[in-house]
Amino acid sequence: MSELFDAVDALVASRSPLPPPAERKRLRQAHGLTLDEVAAALQVRRATVSGWEAGKTEPRPPERDAYARMLKQLTELYPAPTNPAAPEQDTAAPETFTSEPAPAGEVRTLAAAPVSEAAAMTATENIQTSAPVAAAPAAASRPARTARPSSTSRRPGVRKAAPAATPAGGTDSRFENGPLAVVDVDADGQVVAYCVGGLVLDVPAKSIPALVDWTLKEAKLGQPKLSGPGKDADPLLVLTESALERYGLPVALTDEERLAGRIPEGHKVIKQLVRAEWKLTKRGFGPWARIYRPAQGSERACVQLCIPSWNALDTRHWGEAGQLPSAELARVLGVYASRVMTPRGSTAVTGLELMTALHPPTRASEPDATGKRHSEHNPGSLGKDPVDCAPCEAPDGHPLLADLPRFHVRGPAEKLFEEAYDWARPMTDAECTRRHLVGIDVNMAFAAGANGLVVGLGAPTHVKAPVFDAKLPGSWLVDLSHVDLSRVKVGKDKWADLDARLLPSPFTPKGERPEEPAWYATPTVAYAVELGYDVVPIEAYVRYENGRYLDGWYNRLRDAFLATMADLGMDADLSPADFLAAMDGYRQRDPELAIVVSAVKATVKGGLGKLRERPRGEGWRPGEPWRALSRPTWRPDIRAAVISRTRINLHRKIVKHAAFTGQYPVAVLSDCVVYAANGTSPLDFLPYRDGKPLPGGFKLGINPGLVKHEGTQSVLWGEEVRERFNAPELNLARYIKDGTVTDVDNGE
């Protein structure tokens, strides 16, 4: 009999209605479940669950029965709000729009107008400007999902209500529909494009070549240039899995294609592009494909594709963005594009491209005698031709080092080694009596290190026995072993006595005191002078042509970070206690905007990393040049200078804190510092007086260079972990956030 009852229950469950898509997602998130966890439990793909929550598809037996059972249990645990918001409509109240909506029923005509860039030969002032950051909305709450329009109500160009914090299309009439669109197939089988600001367009294109044509002639997508001599951004199309299937592309790459980073040259879609006289860049048709025709004068014809299911949106930086419904994905990428720039590839690639977009290598000259303008070097830029680095700045395998013996290991006197901190020490007896280990993390530390930094713009000049000049960027061979941290200068004519055994050296990433001459970037040597010690360089590679190349880059990324954090309720003027409370769980207020925050941070680190990009396969052998060396933005000296300054900035705060409080860090990892304290909050050891921090020390806040709470664990946890892995100097800063210990290296 019980079997009959079970069969009846299953039959009823198979016909019971499911909650609407938005409610399915709410229930999952309310219980703290991820898409991966639900997919694993139901034995389906992650994208399948995402499709159910987006309303693209509906579950079928036998998965439907299990899914309905899960939703029923979650509904009992998390009932719908007693005062639910009014149901969404195609037309919202005027105050919910970020730009002027079209009147109900109005169809906006999309006139055919090819996307073109401003003429390169245009007189410009020698001033680098940035497009303004999109204003943050007054409310920081997560918006409701925009309803997917049906074929009966949607018309080309009808503007939908824009989700909060989503920038509308630009004011430039050429790009009035915004910088990008997510191309999808709706429930009626119609191809549609979700743009920023809630705009949904019908897409008539039946093939990829036709889609490119439509984008350039009718879609009005793109972004104005970020500086006077620059170029307008090409339109970006994001292709969903449904769109890939519609246009004859694979939903996922095979293992071989993934390793190659592209689909085969003989694929039918590539043949279609060739027949239509479109070209692909050298990287081929991969996750970030660029389709173009050679420029005709100042006319540019280029469209970029982003394919999330081919791993275009790396989950380390974009989280679950690739699994979002189309409208929400357009919102995430639209906010990023409006505040940073239209993505040009990975966050690292975009970070590097942003430098060039703000400081183009060339500009238009003044008219000559015939009134004609010419292309000339743009002052303050890196130029259009690459320059060789100094031998000490070259990474292993560089052509400059081809004559070194095989397996030769360069020491500090041969190689510039400016890297972030990875230092830890055993706790003292006094520290072991305290109850907690509290980690603080510097906001956008490497961006702050780039702010106001003077870097070389041209090739290095070799100088023997130079006089050190803190204003001259370069690499210096100097002996800093005499710098004693037990007595340092902490202000004008003010010295402090410290316990050097409890401090990392500011001159090496591992915090070890140098024992011989070594190569250092200018900020490191300048810090030795600041601490009150003389320096006598042996030789140097200096750059007499220099400037604050990264200032505009820093400003734009800082503004993007602060504007998005403001959307999440993080005000720059919060008191320390209110700041810590507001930071607690800020990502849950709007997970989509939290994705933008992560992407902005990754853009900083990735862009700096690209300045010293290493070989990426392609049959490279040590001593041979690799592709990145042909870029003028391959500048390991600039990367080294930023990292040097970031490390020095952190050490300066550590010294100020130790001199004032007598407290020393237990561990330092990159931009995270761990202290032993009797309480669980940074306020339990940071010396605030009347709400004011120690001058020159750590300060809680959201601005780049200020610190936030990284995590707290018990002292017993730290000692137990070190004892368990027999690693007395295990870097606890690596695990302080959640206490999960992985990748133990015993301090080596």
XYZ file of C-alpha atoms in Angstrom:
748
model
C 0.000 0.000 0.000
C 2.846 2.410 0.835
C 4.179 1.953 -2.689
C 0.785 3.010 -4.070
C 0.800 6.105 -1.853
C 4.296 6.971 -3.048
C 3.196 6.599 -6.651
C 0.180 8.859 -6.039
C 2.377 11.466 -4.331
C 4.776 11.409 -7.272
C 1.899 11.766 -9.745
C 0.503 14.785 -7.896
C 3.973 16.353 -7.615
C 4.544 15.941 -11.342
C 1.501 18.137 -12.078
C 1.818 20.647 -9.206
C 2.610 24.199 -10.312
C 6.088 25.571 -9.724
C 6.798 29.021 -8.280
C 7.577 31.721 -10.847
C 11.232 31.988 -11.943
C 12.065 34.981 -9.728
C 10.652 33.173 -6.684
C 12.750 30.077 -7.445
C 15.899 32.158 -7.296
C 14.770 33.926 -4.136
C 14.167 30.642 -2.358
C 17.550 29.234 -3.380
C 19.418 32.333 -2.240
C 17.413 32.556 0.990
C 18.744 29.117 1.953
C 22.281 30.026 0.905
C 22.425 27.507 -1.925
C 24.567 28.040 -5.005
C 23.628 27.069 -8.547
C 26.333 24.391 -8.444
C 24.894 22.810 -5.289
C 21.375 22.626 -6.696
C 22.648 21.292 -10.014
C 24.682 18.591 -8.261
C 21.713 17.521 -6.138
C 19.416 17.262 -9.164
C 22.146 15.773 -11.386
C 21.780 18.427 -14.059
C 24.054 21.122 -15.466
C 24.505 24.423 -13.678
C 23.246 26.234 -16.792
C 20.055 24.174 -16.639
C 19.188 25.433 -13.145
C 20.070 28.962 -14.208
C 17.676 28.609 -17.140
C 14.862 27.476 -14.833
C 15.401 30.505 -12.613
C 15.541 32.833 -15.616
C 12.348 31.459 -17.130
C 14.138 30.359 -20.290
C 13.218 26.713 -19.817
C 11.011 24.633 -17.534
C 12.127 21.458 -15.739
C 10.878 18.123 -17.019
C 10.450 14.776 -15.260
C 12.170 13.201 -13.483
C 14.137 16.310 -12.406
C 10.952 18.348 -12.166
C 9.574 16.212 -9.336
C 12.713 16.599 -7.243
C 12.952 20.301 -8.044
C 9.319 20.867 -7.038
C 9.910 19.000 -3.780
C 12.920 21.179 -2.973
C 11.026 24.397 -3.742
C 8.078 23.292 -1.621
C 10.338 22.704 1.381
C 12.090 26.037 0.867
C 8.730 27.816 0.591
C 7.776 26.449 4.005
C 11.075 27.699 5.434
C 11.059 31.060 3.666
C 7.504 32.181 2.892
C 6.982 35.083 0.523
C 6.920 38.582 2.102
C 3.575 39.569 3.577
C 3.604 42.821 1.575
C 5.020 41.792 -1.766
C 5.957 44.472 -4.229
C 3.531 45.209 -7.005
C 4.035 42.935 -10.011
C 6.411 44.207 -12.640
C 5.038 45.674 -15.808
C 6.534 46.589 -19.124
C 6.283 50.261 -18.200
C 7.418 51.400 -14.753
C 6.869 54.664 -12.939
C 8.990 57.495 -14.358
C 11.213 57.723 -11.303
C 12.528 54.195 -11.893
C 14.034 55.140 -15.241
C 17.681 56.093 -15.524
C 16.928 57.827 -18.782
C 13.850 59.171 -20.535
C 11.604 56.258 -21.547
C 9.708 56.048 -24.765
C 5.951 56.642 -24.467
C 3.863 53.503 -24.303
C 3.544 51.872 -27.687
C 6.163 54.065 -29.329
C 8.523 52.338 -31.712
C 11.928 53.917 -32.053
C 13.355 53.668 -35.548
C 16.903 52.440 -35.762
C 18.423 54.284 -38.685
C 21.244 52.561 -40.509
C 24.416 54.419 -39.567
C 27.767 52.648 -39.627
C 29.820 52.976 -36.473
C 32.800 55.160 -37.089
C 35.568 56.580 -34.980
C 36.478 60.246 -34.933
C 39.140 61.125 -37.434
C 42.556 60.328 -36.044
C 44.007 63.531 -37.455
C 42.092 65.946 -35.249
C 43.716 68.762 -33.311
C 43.498 68.045 -29.587
C 44.752 69.651 -26.446
C 47.453 67.821 -24.545
C 45.093 67.008 -21.730
C 43.953 63.475 -20.901
C 40.290 63.333 -19.952
C 38.042 60.587 -18.707
C 34.363 60.031 -19.287
C 32.409 60.782 -16.114
C 31.568 57.888 -13.855
C 27.898 56.983 -13.894
C 26.172 58.497 -10.895
C 25.273 56.139 -8.095
C 21.546 55.743 -7.411
C 20.066 56.940 -4.177
C 18.873 53.475 -3.198
C 21.298 50.608 -2.727
C 18.728 47.816 -2.540
C 18.771 45.013 -5.071
C 16.259 45.697 -7.863
C 13.627 43.260 -8.975
C 14.320 41.434 -12.206
C 13.090 43.085 -15.356
C 10.331 41.009 -16.916
C 11.158 39.332 -20.205
C 8.928 40.847 -22.906
C 6.773 38.636 -25.075
C 6.706 38.812 -28.833
C 3.293 40.457 -28.710
C 4.417 43.399 -26.560
C 8.033 43.872 -27.608
C 8.905 46.155 -30.492
C 12.259 47.220 -31.880
C 13.683 49.978 -29.723
C 11.002 50.066 -27.007
C 12.811 50.978 -23.801
C 12.017 48.914 -20.735
C 12.279 50.054 -17.131
C 15.962 50.114 -16.191
C 17.096 48.225 -13.095
C 18.580 50.466 -10.436
C 22.264 51.242 -10.796
C 22.194 50.358 -14.471
C 23.525 53.133 -16.686
C 21.372 54.059 -19.618
C 22.704 54.475 -23.130
C 25.237 57.204 -23.728
C 24.408 60.747 -24.736
C 26.314 60.294 -27.997
C 23.634 59.655 -30.633
C 25.894 57.137 -32.373
C 25.849 54.970 -29.256
C 22.443 55.798 -27.815
C 21.739 52.139 -27.023
C 24.810 51.769 -24.831
C 28.172 50.041 -25.141
C 27.022 46.422 -25.353
C 24.167 43.973 -25.697
C 23.475 40.420 -24.572
C 22.092 38.435 -27.514
C 19.614 35.736 -26.523
C 16.657 33.742 -27.876
C 13.367 34.339 -26.077
C 10.619 31.868 -25.303
C 9.003 32.563 -28.685
C 12.163 31.709 -30.582
C 12.938 35.337 -31.479
C 16.536 36.579 -31.245
C 16.659 39.650 -29.004
C 19.400 41.913 -27.668
C 19.320 43.065 -24.044
C 21.049 46.429 -23.766
C 21.911 48.546 -20.738
C 19.193 50.655 -19.206
C 16.535 47.976 -19.785
C 16.386 48.340 -23.568
C 15.431 45.229 -25.559
C 15.899 45.116 -29.347
C 14.677 42.620 -31.907
C 17.580 41.122 -33.856
C 16.710 40.209 -37.464
C 20.114 38.659 -38.240
C 20.084 34.977 -39.231
C 23.865 34.415 -39.198
C 26.977 35.718 -37.484
C 28.018 37.867 -40.505
C 24.520 39.352 -40.608
C 24.666 39.937 -36.856
C 27.898 41.898 -37.252
C 26.351 43.956 -40.071
C 23.253 44.680 -38.002
C 25.369 45.714 -35.016
C 27.362 48.233 -37.014
C 24.516 49.614 -39.114
C 21.455 49.564 -36.882
C 22.129 48.657 -33.266
C 23.780 51.964 -32.291
C 26.097 50.269 -29.820
C 29.512 51.478 -28.739
C 31.187 53.867 -26.345
C 32.818 57.276 -26.896
C 36.582 57.532 -26.503
C 37.983 58.175 -23.037
C 40.534 60.795 -24.134
C 40.911 63.372 -26.883
C 43.336 61.518 -29.178
C 41.778 58.125 -28.446
C 39.389 55.869 -30.334
C 35.762 55.033 -29.741
C 35.158 51.634 -28.196
C 33.865 48.940 -30.515
C 30.418 47.487 -29.763
C 30.397 44.343 -27.651
C 27.954 41.462 -28.179
C 27.584 38.804 -25.502
C 26.260 35.525 -26.929
C 24.221 33.264 -24.658
C 24.035 29.509 -25.098
C 20.728 29.850 -26.939
C 22.239 32.406 -29.292
C 25.217 30.148 -29.950
C 22.924 27.309 -30.946
C 20.855 29.616 -33.150
C 23.940 30.833 -35.032
C 25.565 27.430 -35.426
C 28.281 27.767 -32.793
C 29.103 25.173 -30.125
C 27.684 25.813 -26.663
C 30.960 24.644 -25.108
C 34.477 24.141 -26.412
C 36.072 20.731 -26.592
C 39.223 20.087 -24.582
C 41.323 20.583 -27.693
C 39.548 23.832 -28.589
C 39.852 25.084 -25.026
C 43.606 24.528 -25.058
C 43.878 26.263 -28.423
C 41.618 29.074 -27.213
C 39.494 29.008 -30.386
C 37.333 26.919 -32.666
C 38.983 25.357 -35.753
C 39.631 27.519 -38.813
C 37.467 25.204 -40.862
C 34.325 25.780 -38.798
C 31.299 26.706 -40.902
C 30.795 30.047 -39.093
C 34.349 31.108 -39.879
C 33.764 30.163 -43.514
C 30.656 32.347 -43.488
C 32.716 35.277 -42.207
C 35.369 34.731 -44.871
C 32.750 34.695 -47.620
C 31.334 37.961 -46.261
C 34.868 39.438 -46.271
C 35.123 39.737 -42.509
C 38.407 39.030 -40.728
C 39.417 37.709 -37.322
C 42.394 38.820 -35.252
C 45.314 36.452 -34.648
C 43.647 34.954 -31.613
C 40.902 33.593 -33.899
C 37.299 32.833 -32.973
C 37.581 32.255 -29.254
C 35.909 33.430 -26.035
C 36.754 37.059 -26.907
C 36.586 37.209 -30.706
C 37.103 40.410 -32.696
C 35.505 40.548 -36.144
C 36.556 43.404 -38.400
C 37.239 44.776 -41.844
C 40.351 46.866 -42.546
C 39.690 50.531 -41.764
C 38.779 52.766 -44.664
C 40.328 56.098 -43.746
C 38.821 57.063 -40.409
C 35.926 54.601 -40.762
C 36.286 51.645 -38.416
C 34.233 48.454 -38.723
C 34.816 46.118 -35.790
C 32.610 44.144 -33.398
C 33.772 42.177 -30.380
C 32.084 39.028 -29.141
C 32.053 37.717 -25.590
C 31.014 34.092 -25.090
C 30.485 33.275 -21.383
C 29.956 29.537 -21.893
C 33.444 29.409 -23.427
C 34.804 30.817 -20.145
C 35.095 34.399 -21.370
C 34.002 35.608 -17.915
C 36.495 33.978 -15.549
C 34.674 32.932 -12.375
C 37.653 34.069 -10.261
C 36.884 37.657 -11.265
C 33.295 37.636 -12.542
C 31.770 35.137 -10.123
C 28.465 33.787 -11.422
C 28.036 36.530 -14.030
C 28.167 34.012 -16.860
C 25.129 32.216 -15.407
C 22.960 35.294 -14.952
C 19.821 35.850 -17.032
C 20.414 38.069 -20.031
C 18.931 41.285 -18.628
C 20.924 40.956 -15.408
C 24.131 40.131 -17.275
C 23.615 43.238 -19.403
C 23.249 45.217 -16.205
C 26.494 43.868 -14.680
C 28.568 44.389 -17.811
C 26.886 47.730 -18.465
C 27.812 49.117 -15.058
C 31.388 47.932 -15.550
C 31.567 49.393 -19.057
C 30.198 52.772 -18.018
C 32.519 53.100 -15.044
C 35.666 51.400 -16.337
C 35.409 50.760 -20.086
C 33.813 48.286 -22.467
C 35.550 44.963 -21.716
C 38.211 44.095 -24.290
C 38.917 40.613 -22.998
C 39.799 39.376 -19.532
C 39.958 41.877 -16.678
C 43.754 41.858 -17.112
C 43.506 42.712 -20.796
C 40.944 45.412 -20.054
C 43.163 46.886 -17.327
C 46.014 47.225 -19.795
C 43.764 48.557 -22.556
C 42.452 51.190 -20.151
C 45.981 52.570 -19.759
C 46.268 52.968 -23.534
C 42.751 54.367 -23.899
C 43.551 57.126 -21.401
C 47.021 57.794 -22.879
C 46.899 56.980 -26.617
C 50.387 56.691 -28.155
C 49.786 59.290 -30.877
C 47.819 62.463 -31.475
C 47.178 64.828 -34.367
C 49.793 67.487 -34.982
C 49.164 71.148 -35.667
C 48.376 71.848 -39.354
C 51.430 72.157 -41.578
C 51.897 74.786 -44.297
C 49.351 73.012 -46.475
C 46.836 72.723 -43.655
C 47.366 68.964 -43.302
C 47.731 67.282 -39.930
C 50.082 64.404 -39.159
C 50.316 61.732 -36.512
C 52.823 62.573 -33.796
C 53.864 61.242 -30.398
C 51.364 62.000 -27.660
C 53.300 63.473 -24.694
C 52.782 61.525 -21.500
C 52.151 58.235 -23.287
C 54.390 55.202 -23.767
C 54.535 55.783 -27.527
C 53.704 53.330 -30.268
C 57.005 51.425 -30.315
C 58.221 49.042 -27.600
C 61.414 49.817 -25.674
C 63.902 47.358 -24.223
C 63.982 46.925 -20.478
C 67.193 46.972 -18.448
C 68.934 43.577 -18.088
C 68.184 43.519 -14.357
C 64.475 44.127 -15.088
C 64.215 41.290 -17.623
C 62.471 38.117 -16.417
C 64.176 34.775 -16.832
C 64.182 33.604 -20.456
C 64.215 37.128 -21.922
C 66.313 37.591 -25.094
C 68.595 40.006 -23.183
C 69.666 37.028 -21.052
C 70.236 34.601 -23.905
C 74.012 34.521 -23.284
C 73.711 33.382 -19.663
C 74.740 29.776 -18.977
C 71.927 27.266 -18.968
C 70.313 26.749 -15.541
C 72.013 29.892 -14.227
C 70.120 31.336 -11.258
C 70.383 35.087 -10.976
C 70.897 36.533 -7.520
C 69.810 39.871 -6.021
C 72.779 41.635 -7.631
C 71.617 40.495 -11.085
C 67.844 40.641 -10.908
C 65.283 43.232 -9.816
C 62.909 41.376 -7.515
C 60.141 43.719 -6.403
C 57.185 41.625 -5.282
C 54.413 41.820 -2.692
C 54.909 40.662 0.891
C 54.728 37.029 1.978
C 56.108 37.133 5.528
C 55.244 35.605 8.884
C 56.914 34.915 12.223
C 56.254 32.851 15.371
C 54.090 34.561 17.973
C 55.678 35.878 21.144
C 54.618 34.644 24.592
C 52.700 37.863 25.154
C 50.846 37.478 21.872
C 49.913 33.890 22.719
C 48.101 35.142 25.820
C 45.766 37.201 23.660
C 42.578 35.622 22.411
C 42.277 36.553 18.754
C 44.117 37.088 15.500
C 42.577 39.951 13.524
C 43.352 40.589 9.876
C 43.007 43.947 8.144
C 43.181 44.387 4.381
C 44.161 47.469 2.380
C 41.484 48.530 -0.119
C 42.706 48.596 -3.731
C 46.289 48.557 -2.411
C 48.021 48.340 -5.779
C 45.801 51.041 -7.251
C 46.757 53.285 -4.334
C 50.408 52.435 -5.000
C 50.012 53.701 -8.560
C 48.457 57.003 -7.516
C 50.841 59.890 -8.127
C 53.724 57.554 -8.958
C 56.320 58.887 -11.400
C 57.276 56.121 -13.838
C 59.573 55.918 -16.824
C 58.073 56.571 -20.232
C 61.091 55.857 -22.417
C 64.142 53.587 -22.579
C 66.547 53.272 -19.615
C 69.956 54.939 -19.411
C 72.803 53.068 -17.707
C 74.706 55.146 -15.145
C 77.758 54.161 -13.078
C 78.101 55.377 -9.465
C 75.064 57.696 -9.661
C 73.835 60.010 -6.940
C 70.464 58.736 -5.820
C 67.526 60.899 -6.850
C 64.174 59.939 -5.362
C 62.381 61.797 -8.174
C 64.072 59.771 -10.921
C 62.349 56.456 -11.755
C 64.610 53.519 -12.430
C 66.393 50.494 -10.996
C 69.308 50.949 -8.586
C 72.038 48.541 -7.495
C 72.690 49.500 -3.878
C 73.613 47.889 -0.555
C 70.859 48.397 2.038
C 72.101 45.847 4.559
C 73.098 48.659 6.929
C 69.515 49.864 7.415
C 68.621 48.957 11.020
C 64.913 48.802 11.820
C 65.618 48.920 15.572
C 65.996 52.687 15.211
C 64.159 54.488 12.447
C 63.043 57.973 11.624
C 59.250 58.329 11.892
C 58.937 62.062 11.318
C 60.914 65.247 11.018
C 63.704 64.999 13.615
C 61.729 62.243 15.331
C 63.188 58.769 15.840
C 61.673 55.578 17.253
C 63.243 52.514 18.864
C 61.622 49.291 17.645
C 62.079 45.542 18.013
C 63.468 44.727 14.563
C 63.050 41.000 15.192
C 59.273 41.434 15.035
C 59.233 43.457 11.816
C 59.611 42.401 8.190
C 62.334 44.100 6.210
C 60.845 46.591 3.742
C 63.430 45.630 1.126
C 62.558 41.984 0.390
C 59.212 40.251 -0.262
C 59.991 37.558 2.313
C 60.848 40.217 4.879
C 64.454 39.055 5.254
C 67.142 41.648 5.874
C 69.369 42.013 2.778
C 72.967 40.893 3.162
C 74.515 42.216 -0.056
C 73.941 44.768 -2.811
C 70.727 44.198 -4.723
C 68.594 45.850 -7.387
C 65.703 47.959 -6.146
C 63.101 50.245 -7.724
C 63.217 53.931 -6.814
C 60.446 53.834 -4.117
C 62.338 51.157 -2.145
C 65.619 53.081 -2.099
C 63.784 56.314 -1.293
C 62.246 54.625 1.756
C 65.700 53.746 3.109
C 66.518 57.453 2.945
C 63.196 58.285 4.611
C 64.076 55.955 7.508
C 67.182 58.087 8.101
C 69.962 56.159 6.343
C 72.402 57.141 3.602
C 72.483 55.195 0.336
C 75.318 54.961 -2.177
C 74.217 53.287 -5.428
C 76.812 51.299 -7.359
C 75.048 51.628 -10.709
C 71.571 52.294 -12.033
C 69.282 52.190 -15.040
C 67.308 55.421 -14.898
C 64.643 56.928 -17.112
C 65.002 60.622 -17.734
C 61.787 60.682 -19.756
C 59.112 60.109 -17.142
C 55.725 61.187 -15.885
C 52.665 60.233 -13.836
C 51.383 57.873 -16.496
C 49.048 55.931 -14.193
C 47.198 58.833 -12.585
C 44.232 58.805 -14.986
C 44.100 55.008 -14.798
C 44.014 55.118 -11.006
C 41.387 57.856 -10.916
C 38.999 56.005 -13.211
C 39.311 52.699 -11.356
C 39.050 54.440 -7.979
C 35.893 56.245 -9.057
C 34.423 53.014 -10.442
C 35.132 51.213 -7.160
C 33.758 53.968 -4.928
C 30.638 54.526 -7.043
C 29.773 50.833 -7.010
C 30.473 50.501 -3.282
C 28.222 53.523 -2.722
C 25.473 51.632 -4.562
C 25.991 48.875 -1.996
C 25.566 51.275 0.908
C 29.231 52.012 1.621
C 29.536 55.752 2.255
C 33.050 57.190 2.363
C 32.063 59.346 5.370
C 30.963 56.525 7.686
C 32.403 56.405 11.185
C 34.795 53.484 11.899
C 32.171 51.449 13.764
C 29.470 52.153 11.182
C 31.907 51.299 8.395
C 32.670 47.887 9.889
C 28.940 47.223 10.348
C 28.129 48.304 6.795
C 30.880 46.116 5.334
C 29.455 43.057 7.066
C 27.572 41.204 4.352
C 27.601 44.050 1.833
C 27.818 41.587 -1.069
C 24.422 40.109 -0.227
C 22.693 43.483 -0.670
C 23.133 43.257 -4.421
C 25.177 40.255 -5.586
C 25.298 41.594 -9.132
C 26.945 44.861 -8.134
C 29.269 42.856 -5.890
C 30.412 41.118 -9.078
C 31.284 44.519 -10.536
C 33.365 45.328 -7.442
C 35.333 42.089 -7.848
C 35.866 42.788 -11.546
C 37.166 46.307 -10.846
C 39.663 44.946 -8.303
C 40.767 42.266 -10.761
C 41.219 44.936 -13.424
C 43.762 46.685 -11.203
C 45.841 43.619 -10.391
C 45.490 42.041 -13.824
C 46.399 45.235 -15.666
C 49.575 45.624 -13.624
C 50.414 41.962 -14.135
C 50.104 42.379 -17.912
C 52.946 44.928 -17.794
C 55.249 41.930 -17.300
C 53.352 39.233 -19.175
C 55.288 36.019 -19.593
C 55.260 33.618 -22.576
C 51.992 31.747 -23.043
C 52.966 28.572 -24.839
C 53.104 28.961 -28.633
C 56.281 26.876 -28.789
C 58.360 29.484 -26.967
C 61.897 28.623 -25.838
C 64.139 30.521 -23.387
C 66.127 33.246 -25.105
C 63.517 33.806 -27.816
C 61.167 36.806 -27.897
C 57.496 36.229 -27.129
C 54.427 38.056 -28.390
C 53.969 40.429 -25.437
C 57.421 41.957 -25.983
C 56.143 43.667 -29.130
C 53.790 45.852 -27.095
C 54.846 49.315 -25.900
C 52.912 48.464 -22.723
C 55.257 45.581 -21.883
C 56.985 47.481 -19.087
C 58.261 45.368 -16.178
C 59.862 48.470 -14.663
C 56.464 50.139 -14.198
C 55.045 47.012 -12.586
C 58.056 46.800 -10.268
C 57.698 50.461 -9.266
C 54.008 50.047 -8.382
C 54.626 46.899 -6.330
C 57.607 48.537 -4.619
C 55.559 51.567 -3.639
C 52.650 49.414 -2.464
C 54.918 47.341 -0.226
C 56.625 50.459 1.135
C 53.272 52.138 1.837
C 52.248 49.112 3.894
C 55.551 48.938 5.787
C 55.364 52.644 6.619
C 51.980 52.101 8.297
C 53.285 49.037 10.145
C 56.239 51.057 11.521
C 54.017 53.980 12.558
C 51.673 51.561 14.316
C 54.530 49.787 16.116
C 56.160 53.052 17.219
C 52.911 54.355 18.677
C 51.332 51.194 20.167
C 54.170 48.692 20.601
C 52.157 46.181 18.546
C 53.799 44.209 15.744
C 52.267 42.152 12.928
C 52.203 38.374 13.150
C 51.896 37.900 9.388
C 51.731 39.972 6.219
C 50.527 38.724 2.839
C 50.382 41.176 -0.047
C 47.917 43.759 1.310
C 46.706 41.863 4.412
C 48.221 42.327 7.897
C 47.414 40.171 10.945
C 47.733 41.309 14.567
C 47.117 39.518 17.866
C 44.401 41.270 19.890
C 42.083 40.679 22.822
C 38.984 41.471 20.762
C 37.571 40.375 17.443
C 37.417 43.789 15.767
C 40.126 45.969 14.200
C 38.965 48.658 16.643
C 40.375 46.463 19.418
C 43.941 47.264 18.339
C 43.815 50.273 15.997
C 44.625 53.440 18.013
C 41.603 55.651 17.361
C 41.166 58.727 19.566
C 37.884 60.607 19.416
C 37.194 58.877 16.118
C 40.505 59.967 14.615
C 43.166 57.443 13.531
C 46.908 57.520 14.094
C 48.425 59.951 11.549
C 50.288 57.929 8.950
C 48.970 54.658 10.368
C 46.080 52.375 9.514
C 42.691 54.008 8.977
C 39.395 52.228 8.497
C 37.475 53.311 5.417
C 36.436 52.472 1.883
C 38.858 54.691 -0.065
C 41.878 53.057 -1.745
C 44.752 52.856 0.731
C 42.456 52.649 3.763
C 41.762 49.327 5.455
C 38.811 47.049 6.139
C 38.298 43.989 8.317
C 39.602 40.885 6.552
C 38.758 38.259 9.147
C 39.211 37.071 12.725
C 40.316 33.700 14.080
C 41.396 32.599 17.539
C 45.024 32.483 18.638
C 44.435 28.818 19.485
C 43.404 28.248 15.857
C 46.650 29.798 14.632
C 48.857 27.780 16.976
C 46.968 24.564 16.253
C 47.333 25.039 12.495
C 51.053 25.723 12.742
C 51.565 22.745 15.037
C 49.454 20.436 12.893
C 51.513 21.214 9.790
C 54.805 21.615 11.676
C 55.155 25.095 10.229
C 56.004 27.645 12.971
C 56.139 30.444 10.394
C 53.080 29.452 8.367
C 51.598 32.643 6.913
C 48.285 32.879 8.750
C 47.274 35.929 6.712
C 46.561 33.548 3.830
C 43.815 31.803 5.833
C 42.564 34.479 8.241
C 39.437 35.250 6.210
C 37.518 32.032 6.829
C 39.993 29.821 8.690
C 40.148 27.205 5.935
C 43.763 26.038 5.574
C 44.937 24.864 2.148
C 48.167 24.801 0.140
C 50.415 24.600 3.192
C 54.030 25.055 2.150
C 55.751 24.853 5.558
C 56.990 28.390 5.155
C 59.185 27.595 2.158
